[in-house]
Amino acid sequence: MREIAVIGIGQTPISENWKQSIRELASQAVLNALKDANRNTVDGIFVGNMLSGILSGQENLGAMIANWSGLRDKEAFKVEAACSSGAAALRVAIMAIGSGELDSVIAVGVEKMTEKKGVEVTESLATAADADYEVVQGLSFVAINALIMQRYMHEYKWRHTDFAPFSINAHENALRNPYARLQERITKEDYKRSRMVAEPINLLDASPIGDGAAAVVLVPVESLKRLTKKNGRPRILIVGSAASTDTLAVHSRRHPLWLSAAEKSARFAYSQARVGPDDIDLFELHDAFSILSALSLEACGFIEPGQGPRLGLEGEIRPLGSIPISTLGGLKARGHPVGATGIYQINEVIQQLRGEAGPSQVPDAHIGMAQNIGGSGTTIITHILRIE
Amino acid sequence: MREIAVIGIGQTPISENWKQSIRELASQAVLNALKDANRNTVDGIFVGNMLSGILSGQENLGAMIANWSGLRDKEAFKVEAACSSGAAALRVAIMAIGSGELDSVIAVGVEKMTEKKGVEVTESLATAADADYEVVQGLSFVAINALIMQRYMHEYKWRHTDFAPFSINAHENALRNPYARLQERITKEDYKRSRMVAEPINLLDASPIGDGAAAVVLVPVESLKRLTKKNGRPRILIVGSAASTDTLAVHSRRHPLWLSAAEKSARFAYSQARVGPDDIDLFELHDAFSILSALSLEACGFIEPGQGPRLGLEGEIRPLGSIPISTLGGLKARGHPVGATGIYQINEVIQQLRGEAGPSQVPDAHIGMAQNIGGSGTTIITHILRIE
């Protein structure tokens, strides 16, 4: 396969945005990314989005965003894999370039969620779970994760407050990220007092939805020879990319507390990149709920099963720790516009690799990993990027 | 890029199917295709689907169908491009193999539409059009196509009955297709007397929705050397594959009667396959409405602009004509389960190339083309297949 470089990134601030439509949000991210890449156009655009049909009454989003971004006539589709739609669109972009079908591609993730009532959004998010075997029982998406967290605390003897460092770290790292939805410091006391959503998940265990879009521009490395010399910027390569799936319904899994699709996709990405967990300088994981931070760290080999919270309690997840996570706020504080999240993660890994991450910069970041999860551990996509 | 072969096809009959869920339909097509390919598994599965979120309350369809088909842990996403979702999933499958990311892939299209009320289905189909600039005016999807047909008849001086041959041919060709939804002969008189839907489109100008799924198995040609010798079957290669887009809103186009995305994607596919319109032995076009048959034939170079109906009136679109279309019923009579249609078309092209098309077999079919359209001319994807 052709080696692939990311030459541009673009984001919009995540907010409750009633002024911009879904096409405007996406196009803003696309144009920001094109500007960052110093280009006017690309051959194709793949859109990661989960809920435009249900929440905005709009499908055919690929062509719509291509056209609104000045890319009329280019190849364009929407790619959906629940909350991992963003990384899934990136997978397709990588395949498009790797195959030689296209020579320059944008992957953009976008979601517009706040115009609808909360109950409608909750219902729409439940479409990531199994409609016939989970949702029909009255389970919402947060309830499914609550059952997992409950079981985890029971099985491995953790108290609820042991998860506080995940949320505190995320909020701390988002403080100076202008794209983050929640830019406020929280304390252990705030975490303890936070309103219960679905026991044991409280409001500060859960990531906020939002409206937002993020984009990346990809080209084959072979086309970069001239370019990078000109602008003097180091090259950022995608050195690992893999996806794996598991059942939608958690009760059908071999073990409800093990993210086997995370393990498999990470293992495959490590082998492509010829690295192991010890080589990863930062890890943008999918902290939709704090329990997911623990499970992801375990499945990807950063700590043994059942011990995830220890990395938080010992400070290892902070920017100066051994495995910094949620370095610009994560889903928890940057926000989680579901289909866009996977591309926000890639944007943030690249900000870190470029040394543009501000106060939460990870020192000497050379290799970064991002992992996007769709459903409660169902579709899991891992990317590893390296600067050279 | 690696050369790609289709080694298996599978379909389900299109019907009003209240007995099988969306996952069961899709898995049946997947298992049929695997059986036809004489394989047990593949590396990944890409699902073309438009409406599962809105009509079935189910997203994350890639993983769901992978798991239900016995492909747990494989890479899987849903690809959406309105009614061209099926061909879009095939594009992704081609890129996945072409890039070397995966070595065997299934593209499956599935749609389940008949459990909801007609008005809900009509509303959901309108998500293919522009929600902010078309649908907000009260336009349904058939109404948009009716405006196009109205204008076409005015501009090029055709009577409504001049379109009858498109529907009559489609119904004739579906008579012995066991997968077709409508297996009944129609006459010019039936066409004339048919109930009006949105003037000038009557019921026999329009394709029926339905529940159905179709799948294809793809591998790189290089892996086929041993295999084809063993089973003695000729190889079927994908020799052209291209997509192009236009605006969603028809009023924003340069010319409302010209499918510029069809022209561009066909032109690109021709050049990849090193063929021209004269070399195409059959053309599975997107006859969602009879007007679209005319526009597609024109945009792809089979006749000059404005003259599409002539090919019908002169019998050239029939199995023994110069450019057979809808050879197993087309969208009009085989049926149009929207996200599945693009893969049904590929199945049918392959049935023709294999000489397995029954009474509507096109003699000496060596090169077949399929074209799938999402929106009223918005996303258009063209594939050319050749037997050798």
Coordinates of C-alpha atoms in Angstrom, one line a residue, chain A residues 1 21 23 46 50-51 53-54 56-61 63-64 66-68 71-82 88 91-92 94-96 98-99 101-102 126-133 241 243-248 252-254 264 268 272 374-375 378-379 381, chain B residues 1 21 23 46 50-51 53-54 56-61 63-64 66-68 71-82 88 91-92 94-96 98-99 101-102 126-133 241 243-248 252-254 264 268 272 374-375 378-379 381:
Chain A
M1 CA 0.0 0.0 0.0
S21 CA -26.6 24.0 9.7
R23 CA -23.6 21.4 5.9
F46 CA -15.8 10.8 3.0
M50 CA -24.2 8.9 12.5
L51 CA -27.5 10.8 13.0
G53 CA -31.1 11.1 8.8
I54 CA -32.8 10.9 12.1
S56 CA -31.8 16.5 10.5
G57 CA -33.9 14.7 8.0
Q58 CA -30.9 14.7 5.7
E59 CA -29.1 11.7 4.0
N60 CA -26.9 11.8 0.9
L61 CA -24.6 13.9 3.1
A63 CA -22.6 14.9 -2.0
M64 CA -24.2 17.7 0.1
A66 CA -18.8 18.1 -1.1
N67 CA -20.9 20.6 -3.0
W68 CA -21.1 23.1 -0.1
L71 CA -16.0 20.2 -4.3
R72 CA -18.9 19.6 -6.7
D73 CA -18.5 16.5 -8.9
K74 CA -16.0 14.8 -6.5
E75 CA -16.6 11.3 -5.2
A76 CA -18.3 11.5 -1.8
F77 CA -20.2 9.2 0.5
K78 CA -21.3 9.1 4.1
V79 CA -19.8 6.3 6.3
E80 CA -21.6 5.2 9.4
A81 CA -20.4 3.1 12.3
A82 CA -22.3 4.7 15.2
A88 CA -14.6 4.7 9.8
R91 CA -10.5 4.2 7.2
V92 CA -12.3 4.6 3.8
I94 CA -7.0 5.6 3.7
M95 CA -8.3 2.8 1.5
A96 CA -9.1 5.3 -1.3
G98 CA -3.9 3.3 -0.6
S99 CA -5.6 1.7 -3.6
E101 CA -8.3 5.2 -6.7
L102 CA -7.9 8.8 -5.5
A126 CA -29.7 4.1 21.2
T127 CA -29.6 3.1 17.5
A128 CA -26.0 2.2 18.2
A129 CA -27.2 -0.6 20.4
D130 CA -29.1 -3.7 19.4
A131 CA -32.7 -2.6 18.7
D132 CA -34.1 -6.1 18.8
Y133 CA -32.3 -7.4 21.9
S241 CA -4.9 1.7 10.9
A243 CA -10.8 -1.9 12.6
S244 CA -12.5 -4.8 14.4
T245 CA -16.0 -5.6 15.5
D246 CA -17.9 -7.4 18.2
T247 CA -21.6 -8.1 18.9
L248 CA -23.9 -5.1 19.4
S252 CA -23.7 -11.9 23.7
R253 CA -20.0 -11.2 24.3
R254 CA -17.6 -13.7 25.7
K264 CA -7.7 -6.8 18.1
F268 CA -3.0 -5.0 14.4
Q272 CA 1.7 -2.3 11.2
G374 CA -19.1 2.7 18.0
G375 CA -21.6 1.1 20.3
T378 CA -19.0 -2.9 19.1
T379 CA -17.0 -1.3 16.3
I381 CA -11.0 1.5 15.1
Chain B
M1 CA -4.2 -1.0 -8.1
S21 CA -35.6 -8.6 10.1
R23 CA -30.2 -8.4 9.8
F46 CA -19.3 -3.1 3.8
M50 CA -29.9 4.2 3.4
L51 CA -32.8 4.1 5.9
G53 CA -31.7 4.4 11.3
I54 CA -35.0 6.1 10.4
S56 CA -35.7 0.4 11.8
G57 CA -34.2 2.4 14.7
Q58 CA -30.9 0.6 14.0
E59 CA -27.5 2.1 13.1
N60 CA -24.1 0.4 13.6
L61 CA -25.4 -1.9 10.9
A63 CA -21.0 -4.8 12.9
M64 CA -24.5 -6.1 13.3
A66 CA -21.0 -9.0 10.2
N67 CA -21.8 -10.7 13.5
W68 CA -25.2 -12.2 12.3
L71 CA -18.1 -12.7 10.7
R72 CA -17.7 -11.5 14.2
D73 CA -14.5 -9.4 14.7
K74 CA -14.2 -8.5 11.0
E75 CA -14.0 -4.9 9.8
A76 CA -17.4 -3.6 9.0
F77 CA -19.1 -0.3 8.3
K78 CA -22.3 1.0 6.8
V79 CA -21.9 3.2 3.7
E80 CA -24.7 5.7 2.8
A81 CA -25.2 7.6 -0.4
A82 CA -29.1 7.6 -0.6
A88 CA -21.1 3.1 -2.7
R91 CA -16.7 1.3 -4.1
V92 CA -15.4 1.0 -0.6
I94 CA -13.0 -2.2 -4.1
M95 CA -10.8 0.3 -2.3
A96 CA -10.3 -2.0 0.6
G98 CA -7.2 -2.4 -4.1
S99 CA -5.2 -0.9 -1.2
E101 CA -5.9 -3.4 3.5
L102 CA -8.1 -6.4 3.2
A126 CA -37.1 12.6 0.8
T127 CA -33.9 12.7 3.0
A128 CA -32.1 12.0 -0.3
A129 CA -33.1 15.5 -1.5
D130 CA -32.1 18.8 0.0
A131 CA -33.9 19.2 3.3
D132 CA -33.3 22.9 3.5
Y133 CA -34.0 24.0 -0.1
S241 CA -15.4 1.8 -11.2
A243 CA -18.3 7.9 -8.7
S244 CA -19.2 11.6 -9.2
T245 CA -21.5 14.0 -7.5
D246 CA -23.7 17.0 -8.3
T247 CA -25.8 19.3 -6.1
L248 CA -28.7 17.8 -4.2
S252 CA -28.8 24.5 -8.5
R253 CA -27.6 22.5 -11.5
R254 CA -26.2 23.9 -14.7
K264 CA -18.5 12.0 -15.5
F268 CA -14.1 7.7 -16.2
Q272 CA -10.5 2.6 -17.0
G374 CA -28.5 8.5 -5.2
G375 CA -30.9 11.5 -5.1
T378 CA -26.8 13.7 -7.1
T379 CA -24.5 10.8 -6.4
I381 CA -21.6 5.5 -9.4

